[in-house]
mmCIF file of C-alpha atoms and ligand atoms in Angstrom:
data_model
loop_
_atom_site.group_PDB
_atom_site.id
_atom_site.type_symbol
_atom_site.label_atom_id
_atom_site.label_comp_id
_atom_site.label_asym_id
_atom_site.label_seq_id
_atom_site.Cartn_x
_atom_site.Cartn_y
_atom_site.Cartn_z
ATOM 1 C CA UNK A 1 181.693 -38.354 14.300
ATOM 2 C CA UNK A 2 181.236 -37.300 10.680
ATOM 3 C CA UNK A 3 179.311 -34.133 9.974
ATOM 4 C CA UNK A 4 178.097 -33.226 6.508
ATOM 5 C CA UNK A 5 177.145 -29.541 6.590
ATOM 6 C CA UNK A 6 174.726 -28.354 3.901
ATOM 7 C CA UNK A 7 176.584 -30.181 1.133
ATOM 8 C CA UNK A 8 175.636 -29.331 -2.408
ATOM 9 C CA UNK A 9 177.334 -30.698 -5.506
ATOM 10 C CA UNK A 10 176.695 -29.509 -9.018
ATOM 11 C CA UNK A 11 178.900 -31.192 -11.637
ATOM 12 C CA UNK A 12 180.368 -29.049 -14.440
ATOM 13 C CA UNK A 13 177.730 -30.377 -16.872
ATOM 14 C CA UNK A 14 175.025 -28.950 -14.597
ATOM 15 C CA UNK A 15 173.979 -32.240 -12.959
ATOM 16 C CA UNK A 16 172.923 -31.537 -9.392
ATOM 17 C CA UNK A 17 174.139 -34.635 -7.529
ATOM 18 C CA UNK A 18 173.603 -33.361 -3.956
ATOM 19 C CA UNK A 19 171.206 -30.701 -2.671
ATOM 20 C CA UNK A 20 171.748 -29.308 0.816
ATOM 21 C CA UNK A 21 172.625 -32.567 2.598
ATOM 22 C CA UNK A 22 173.190 -32.215 6.334
ATOM 23 C CA UNK A 23 173.914 -35.322 8.426
ATOM 24 C CA UNK A 24 175.653 -36.148 11.714
ATOM 25 C CA UNK A 25 176.939 -39.693 11.978
ATOM 26 C CA UNK A 26 178.091 -40.598 15.483
ATOM 27 C CA UNK A 27 181.225 -42.616 16.216
ATOM 28 C CA UNK A 28 180.743 -46.359 15.870
ATOM 29 C CA UNK A 29 177.487 -46.200 13.918
ATOM 30 C CA UNK A 30 176.877 -48.456 10.899
ATOM 31 C CA UNK A 31 174.988 -46.004 8.728
ATOM 32 C CA UNK A 32 173.559 -47.282 5.445
ATOM 33 C CA UNK A 33 173.053 -44.775 2.627
ATOM 34 C CA UNK A 34 170.260 -46.328 0.586
ATOM 35 C CA UNK A 35 168.724 -45.250 -2.670
ATOM 36 C CA UNK A 36 168.282 -45.899 -6.360
ATOM 37 C CA UNK A 37 171.080 -45.522 -8.873
ATOM 38 C CA UNK A 38 171.967 -41.864 -9.420
ATOM 39 C CA UNK A 39 170.589 -40.782 -6.013
ATOM 40 C CA UNK A 40 173.937 -39.257 -5.002
ATOM 41 C CA UNK A 41 175.167 -41.971 -2.605
ATOM 42 C CA UNK A 42 178.615 -42.319 -4.107
ATOM 43 C CA UNK A 43 179.054 -38.554 -4.423
ATOM 44 C CA UNK A 44 178.214 -38.150 -0.730
ATOM 45 C CA UNK A 45 180.637 -40.882 0.365
ATOM 46 C CA UNK A 46 183.426 -39.400 -1.705
ATOM 47 C CA UNK A 47 182.894 -36.042 -0.029
ATOM 48 C CA UNK A 48 183.994 -37.673 3.232
ATOM 49 C CA UNK A 49 187.533 -38.436 2.056
ATOM 50 C CA UNK A 50 188.128 -35.449 -0.178
ATOM 51 C CA UNK A 51 187.763 -37.375 -3.459
ATOM 52 C CA UNK A 52 184.808 -35.128 -4.307
ATOM 53 C CA UNK A 53 184.954 -31.392 -3.579
ATOM 54 C CA UNK A 54 181.472 -30.078 -2.725
ATOM 55 C CA UNK A 55 180.224 -26.986 -4.558
ATOM 56 C CA UNK A 56 179.060 -25.589 -1.225
ATOM 57 C CA UNK A 57 179.065 -26.862 2.335
ATOM 58 C CA UNK A 58 181.692 -28.921 4.126
ATOM 59 C CA UNK A 59 182.634 -32.095 5.982
ATOM 60 C CA UNK A 60 183.962 -32.258 9.540
ATOM 61 C CA UNK A 61 185.500 -35.470 10.877
ATOM 62 C CA UNK A 62 185.908 -35.734 14.640
ATOM 63 C CA UNK A 63 186.118 -31.969 14.870
ATOM 64 C CA UNK A 64 188.586 -31.513 11.977
ATOM 65 C CA UNK A 65 187.168 -29.730 8.930
ATOM 66 C CA UNK A 66 188.143 -31.460 5.687
ATOM 67 C CA UNK A 67 190.271 -28.911 3.812
ATOM 68 C CA UNK A 68 193.164 -29.063 1.350
ATOM 69 C CA UNK A 69 195.486 -28.689 4.351
ATOM 70 C CA UNK A 70 193.894 -31.433 6.487
ATOM 71 C CA UNK A 71 193.079 -33.863 3.675
ATOM 72 C CA UNK A 72 196.360 -35.808 3.721
ATOM 73 C CA UNK A 73 196.205 -36.346 7.464
ATOM 74 C CA UNK A 74 192.503 -37.265 7.338
ATOM 75 C CA UNK A 75 193.171 -39.861 4.625
ATOM 76 C CA UNK A 76 194.978 -41.876 7.309
ATOM 77 C CA UNK A 77 191.825 -41.903 9.385
ATOM 78 C CA UNK A 78 189.278 -42.552 6.644
ATOM 79 C CA UNK A 79 189.537 -45.798 4.631
ATOM 80 C CA UNK A 80 187.494 -46.898 1.666
ATOM 81 C CA UNK A 81 186.072 -50.219 0.461
ATOM 82 C CA UNK A 82 185.125 -50.163 -3.222
ATOM 83 C CA UNK A 83 182.407 -51.794 -5.297
ATOM 84 C CA UNK A 84 184.935 -53.275 -7.756
ATOM 85 C CA UNK A 85 187.467 -54.017 -5.002
ATOM 86 C CA UNK A 86 190.171 -51.745 -6.562
ATOM 87 C CA UNK A 87 192.935 -54.261 -5.910
ATOM 88 C CA UNK A 88 196.158 -54.310 -7.887
ATOM 89 C CA UNK A 89 195.319 -57.591 -9.545
ATOM 90 C CA UNK A 90 198.895 -58.496 -10.534
ATOM 91 C CA UNK A 91 200.153 -57.954 -7.007
ATOM 92 C CA UNK A 92 200.024 -60.573 -4.254
ATOM 93 C CA UNK A 93 197.244 -60.629 -1.704
ATOM 94 C CA UNK A 94 199.776 -59.657 1.013
ATOM 95 C CA UNK A 95 201.020 -56.714 -1.102
ATOM 96 C CA UNK A 96 197.494 -55.453 -1.568
ATOM 97 C CA UNK A 97 196.736 -55.558 2.154
ATOM 98 C CA UNK A 98 200.026 -53.801 2.946
ATOM 99 C CA UNK A 99 199.114 -51.083 0.449
ATOM 100 C CA UNK A 100 196.589 -49.954 3.055
ATOM 101 C CA UNK A 101 199.656 -48.383 4.727
ATOM 102 C CA UNK A 102 200.383 -46.110 1.750
ATOM 103 C CA UNK A 103 199.114 -42.959 3.486
ATOM 104 C CA UNK A 104 201.870 -43.391 6.113
ATOM 105 C CA UNK A 105 204.839 -45.024 4.352
ATOM 106 C CA UNK A 106 207.078 -43.472 1.717
ATOM 107 C CA UNK A 107 206.516 -44.416 -1.896
ATOM 108 C CA UNK A 108 210.130 -45.651 -2.082
ATOM 109 C CA UNK A 109 209.578 -48.026 0.810
ATOM 110 C CA UNK A 110 206.299 -49.242 -0.606
ATOM 111 C CA UNK A 111 207.859 -49.847 -4.026
ATOM 112 C CA UNK A 112 210.772 -51.760 -2.519
ATOM 113 C CA UNK A 113 208.283 -53.935 -0.652
ATOM 114 C CA UNK A 114 210.040 -53.311 2.646
ATOM 115 C CA UNK A 115 207.612 -53.241 5.555
ATOM 116 C CA UNK A 116 208.258 -53.585 9.261
ATOM 117 C CA UNK A 117 207.727 -57.063 10.770
ATOM 118 C CA UNK A 118 204.840 -55.755 12.873
ATOM 119 C CA UNK A 119 203.180 -54.352 9.750
ATOM 120 C CA UNK A 120 203.483 -57.733 7.998
ATOM 121 C CA UNK A 121 202.160 -59.425 11.122
ATOM 122 C CA UNK A 122 199.169 -57.101 11.164
ATOM 123 C CA UNK A 123 198.435 -57.794 7.495
ATOM 124 C CA UNK A 124 198.476 -61.555 8.210
ATOM 125 C CA UNK A 125 196.222 -61.133 11.260
ATOM 126 C CA UNK A 126 193.722 -59.068 9.273
ATOM 127 C CA UNK A 127 193.680 -61.599 6.451
ATOM 128 C CA UNK A 128 192.959 -64.327 8.985
ATOM 129 C CA UNK A 129 190.244 -62.093 10.476
ATOM 130 C CA UNK A 130 188.477 -61.871 7.121
ATOM 131 C CA UNK A 131 188.678 -65.628 6.648
ATOM 132 C CA UNK A 132 191.612 -66.025 4.255
ATOM 133 C CA UNK A 133 194.268 -68.615 5.049
ATOM 134 C CA UNK A 134 198.069 -68.098 4.946
ATOM 135 C CA UNK A 135 198.000 -70.031 1.656
ATOM 136 C CA UNK A 136 196.353 -66.991 0.056
ATOM 137 C CA UNK A 137 199.112 -64.553 1.025
ATOM 138 C CA UNK A 138 201.314 -65.035 -2.024
ATOM 139 C CA UNK A 139 198.562 -65.598 -4.557
ATOM 140 C CA UNK A 140 197.875 -62.992 -7.219
ATOM 141 C CA UNK A 141 194.918 -60.926 -6.055
ATOM 142 C CA UNK A 142 193.370 -61.141 -9.528
ATOM 143 C CA UNK A 143 193.146 -64.940 -9.240
ATOM 144 C CA UNK A 144 190.767 -64.795 -6.268
ATOM 145 C CA UNK A 145 186.976 -64.959 -6.476
ATOM 146 C CA UNK A 146 184.996 -61.712 -6.120
ATOM 147 C CA UNK A 147 184.085 -62.470 -2.519
ATOM 148 C CA UNK A 148 187.701 -63.267 -1.658
ATOM 149 C CA UNK A 149 188.880 -60.058 -3.355
ATOM 150 C CA UNK A 150 186.465 -58.032 -1.253
ATOM 151 C CA UNK A 151 187.825 -59.765 1.867
ATOM 152 C CA UNK A 152 191.264 -58.481 0.826
ATOM 153 C CA UNK A 153 189.726 -55.024 0.336
ATOM 154 C CA UNK A 154 188.342 -55.125 3.877
ATOM 155 C CA UNK A 155 191.683 -56.222 5.356
ATOM 156 C CA UNK A 156 193.412 -53.387 3.448
ATOM 157 C CA UNK A 157 190.875 -50.846 4.729
ATOM 158 C CA UNK A 158 191.515 -51.771 8.363
ATOM 159 C CA UNK A 159 195.355 -51.692 8.158
ATOM 160 C CA UNK A 160 195.540 -48.201 9.686
ATOM 161 C CA UNK A 161 192.759 -48.750 12.248
ATOM 162 C CA UNK A 162 190.659 -46.027 10.618
ATOM 163 C CA UNK A 163 188.085 -44.034 12.539
ATOM 164 C CA UNK A 164 185.817 -44.083 9.499
ATOM 165 C CA UNK A 165 185.269 -46.696 6.792
ATOM 166 C CA UNK A 166 183.465 -45.632 3.620
ATOM 167 C CA UNK A 167 182.037 -48.641 1.796
ATOM 168 C CA UNK A 168 180.736 -47.694 -1.656
ATOM 169 C CA UNK A 169 178.281 -50.415 -2.778
ATOM 170 C CA UNK A 170 180.690 -53.056 -1.409
ATOM 171 C CA UNK A 171 178.448 -56.001 -2.346
ATOM 172 C CA UNK A 172 176.940 -54.764 -5.615
ATOM 173 C CA UNK A 173 178.784 -57.382 -7.666
ATOM 174 C CA UNK A 174 178.424 -60.298 -5.230
ATOM 175 C CA UNK A 175 175.714 -62.934 -4.802
ATOM 176 C CA UNK A 176 173.319 -62.675 -1.821
ATOM 177 C CA UNK A 177 175.033 -65.255 0.420
ATOM 178 C CA UNK A 178 178.508 -63.760 -0.124
ATOM 179 C CA UNK A 179 177.026 -60.256 0.281
ATOM 180 C CA UNK A 180 175.819 -61.129 3.777
ATOM 181 C CA UNK A 181 179.199 -62.632 4.694
ATOM 182 C CA UNK A 182 181.000 -59.506 3.473
ATOM 183 C CA UNK A 183 178.674 -57.072 5.271
ATOM 184 C CA UNK A 184 178.957 -59.163 8.442
ATOM 185 C CA UNK A 185 182.751 -58.908 8.239
ATOM 186 C CA UNK A 186 182.658 -55.126 7.764
ATOM 187 C CA UNK A 187 180.153 -54.671 10.585
ATOM 188 C CA UNK A 188 181.989 -56.924 13.037
ATOM 189 C CA UNK A 189 185.466 -55.553 12.258
ATOM 190 C CA UNK A 190 184.055 -52.042 12.737
ATOM 191 C CA UNK A 191 182.348 -52.920 16.029
ATOM 192 C CA UNK A 192 185.574 -54.395 17.408
ATOM 193 C CA UNK A 193 187.279 -51.015 16.827
ATOM 194 C CA UNK A 194 184.352 -48.621 17.320
ATOM 195 C CA UNK A 195 184.816 -47.586 13.688
ATOM 196 C CA UNK A 196 182.117 -45.504 12.017
ATOM 197 C CA UNK A 197 180.871 -47.087 8.783
ATOM 198 C CA UNK A 198 179.139 -45.227 6.004
ATOM 199 C CA UNK A 199 177.962 -47.892 3.593
ATOM 200 C CA UNK A 200 176.030 -47.228 0.390
ATOM 201 C CA UNK A 201 173.655 -49.979 -0.726
ATOM 202 C CA UNK A 202 170.733 -50.317 -3.076
ATOM 203 C CA UNK A 203 169.281 -53.488 -1.488
ATOM 204 C CA UNK A 204 166.511 -52.737 1.029
ATOM 205 C CA UNK A 205 166.761 -56.124 2.791
ATOM 206 C CA UNK A 206 170.498 -55.728 3.433
ATOM 207 C CA UNK A 207 170.035 -52.138 4.615
ATOM 208 C CA UNK A 208 167.416 -53.280 7.134
ATOM 209 C CA UNK A 209 169.546 -56.190 8.303
ATOM 210 C CA UNK A 210 172.866 -54.416 8.738
ATOM 211 C CA UNK A 211 172.168 -50.725 9.307
ATOM 212 C CA UNK A 212 172.001 -49.197 12.782
ATOM 213 C CA UNK A 213 170.528 -46.347 10.806
ATOM 214 C CA UNK A 214 169.249 -45.936 7.254
ATOM 215 C CA UNK A 215 169.581 -42.686 5.340
ATOM 216 C CA UNK A 216 167.417 -42.831 2.211
ATOM 217 C CA UNK A 217 168.486 -40.655 -0.700
ATOM 218 C CA UNK A 218 166.667 -39.703 -3.848
ATOM 219 C CA UNK A 219 167.620 -37.100 -6.442
ATOM 220 C CA UNK A 220 170.478 -35.816 -4.277
ATOM 221 C CA UNK A 221 168.339 -35.246 -1.195
ATOM 222 C CA UNK A 222 167.872 -37.079 2.101
ATOM 223 C CA UNK A 223 164.254 -38.244 2.061
ATOM 224 C CA UNK A 224 164.388 -40.713 4.967
ATOM 225 C CA UNK A 225 166.553 -40.826 8.075
ATOM 226 C CA UNK A 226 165.759 -43.342 10.761
ATOM 227 C CA UNK A 227 166.156 -46.845 12.170
ATOM 228 C CA UNK A 228 165.466 -50.035 10.202
ATOM 229 C CA UNK A 229 162.282 -50.485 12.268
ATOM 230 C CA UNK A 230 161.053 -47.057 11.151
ATOM 231 C CA UNK A 231 161.806 -47.861 7.522
ATOM 232 C CA UNK A 232 158.402 -49.359 6.834
ATOM 233 C CA UNK A 233 157.285 -50.797 3.481
ATOM 234 C CA UNK A 234 155.364 -47.558 2.879
ATOM 235 C CA UNK A 235 158.572 -45.571 3.326
ATOM 236 C CA UNK A 236 160.416 -47.924 1.007
ATOM 237 C CA UNK A 237 157.773 -47.091 -1.602
ATOM 238 C CA UNK A 238 158.263 -43.395 -0.908
ATOM 239 C CA UNK A 239 162.027 -43.714 -1.389
ATOM 240 C CA UNK A 240 161.940 -45.661 -4.631
ATOM 241 C CA UNK A 241 158.733 -44.345 -6.186
ATOM 242 C CA UNK A 242 158.455 -40.947 -4.461
ATOM 243 C CA UNK A 243 157.129 -38.792 -7.302
ATOM 244 C CA UNK A 244 154.470 -41.281 -8.383
ATOM 245 C CA UNK A 245 153.577 -41.977 -4.756
ATOM 246 C CA UNK A 246 153.255 -38.237 -4.021
ATOM 247 C CA UNK A 247 150.989 -37.701 -7.026
ATOM 248 C CA UNK A 248 148.551 -40.379 -5.952
ATOM 249 C CA UNK A 249 148.317 -39.023 -2.366
ATOM 250 C CA UNK A 250 147.865 -35.330 -3.002
ATOM 251 C CA UNK A 251 144.382 -35.216 -1.531
ATOM 252 C CA UNK A 252 145.560 -33.844 1.829
ATOM 253 C CA UNK A 253 147.624 -30.851 2.876
ATOM 254 C CA UNK A 254 148.361 -32.302 6.305
ATOM 255 C CA UNK A 255 152.178 -32.348 6.649
ATOM 256 C CA UNK A 256 152.149 -35.626 8.569
ATOM 257 C CA UNK A 257 150.332 -37.243 5.698
ATOM 258 C CA UNK A 258 152.738 -35.869 3.102
ATOM 259 C CA UNK A 259 155.076 -38.756 2.263
ATOM 260 C CA UNK A 260 158.054 -36.572 1.350
ATOM 261 C CA UNK A 261 157.897 -34.493 4.530
ATOM 262 C CA UNK A 262 156.908 -37.268 6.880
ATOM 263 C CA UNK A 263 159.730 -39.478 5.708
ATOM 264 C CA UNK A 264 162.534 -37.251 6.932
ATOM 265 C CA UNK A 265 162.806 -37.835 10.692
HETATM 266 P P1 ADP B 301 174.655 -43.200 -6.838
HETATM 267 O O1 ADP B 301 175.946 -43.524 -6.129
HETATM 268 O O2 ADP B 301 173.509 -43.038 -5.903
HETATM 269 O O3 ADP B 301 174.340 -44.158 -7.944
HETATM 270 P P2 ADP B 301 176.144 -40.930 -7.864
HETATM 271 O O4 ADP B 301 176.570 -40.197 -6.646
HETATM 272 O O5 ADP B 301 177.161 -41.821 -8.526
HETATM 273 O O6 ADP B 301 174.823 -41.766 -7.532
HETATM 274 O O7 ADP B 301 175.630 -39.891 -8.961
HETATM 275 C C1 ADP B 301 174.702 -38.859 -8.650
HETATM 276 C C2 ADP B 301 174.449 -38.058 -9.917
HETATM 277 O O8 ADP B 301 175.653 -37.378 -10.294
HETATM 278 C C3 ADP B 301 174.045 -38.919 -11.111
HETATM 279 O O9 ADP B 301 173.121 -38.179 -11.875
HETATM 280 C C4 ADP B 301 175.358 -39.086 -11.857
HETATM 281 O O10 ADP B 301 175.116 -39.323 -13.230
HETATM 282 C C5 ADP B 301 176.012 -37.756 -11.611
HETATM 283 N N1 ADP B 301 177.494 -37.811 -11.652
HETATM 284 C C6 ADP B 301 178.304 -38.564 -10.903
HETATM 285 N N2 ADP B 301 179.596 -38.305 -11.190
HETATM 286 C C7 ADP B 301 179.589 -37.347 -12.153
HETATM 287 C C8 ADP B 301 180.602 -36.647 -12.888
HETATM 288 N N3 ADP B 301 181.895 -36.883 -12.651
HETATM 289 N N4 ADP B 301 180.209 -35.745 -13.813
HETATM 290 C C9 ADP B 301 178.899 -35.490 -14.055
HETATM 291 N N5 ADP B 301 177.882 -36.117 -13.386
HETATM 292 C C10 ADP B 301 178.228 -37.029 -12.460
#
């Protein structure tokens, strides 16, 4: 379970990226963080692996508060899949997948390229799981297509059997067919291991298709939290056009009829 407790983030230039975000994400859930660009999705995800230090509030992962002292150990349990894949493009596909072990192997060992046979076997099995053939193992990662590179990114993320996978706009640079394939791979690999996935997206159709739950963010706040079935077209409008939508519906003071308040479950 991931718990975000009253997280606020104000950047040094005064930008308020997150305002009092509190969320509990149970183990095994595929939770989509949806919202327009600048909503705070990436900032929230990066709070969960210590890459972003909140101004106030905290993160607790399976009972362990994320602190400077616990961060290194938690990094082994929280993996990340990136929008731009973040592969070492000059390195082989196999080397990139094995780099998922970096939180637990010494730098010297990693640099020498010496990994245990079972670790190499696991890398091969994961590559097969994401649909890449043994012929890809020795190819330069940078020579693969975008979709294939993200498959490598997924295999790398699962090398340490993480409890949590953070996927930051993992399909933003991929076409719709490949996007579905990639999200299917993340979802299925996570289900096989009961891994919690926190996946930021900006595409409503993909959020509805893949999310067990959708958390809608706007201007650093959670403005919708519910199931795909509850995320009606009206609520989509509220998420993406909230201010304008509010202005045109200000004829009632009934809380249930207030889009902003009614949206948050
Ligand atoms: P999203 O992922 O939803 O597109 P982000 O979390 O990347 O949104 O950004 C939220 C807000 O924080 C935006 O206004 C963005 O410009 C701002 N922001 C992000 N990173 C920084 C930073 N390092 N310094 C200043 N502002 C930042």
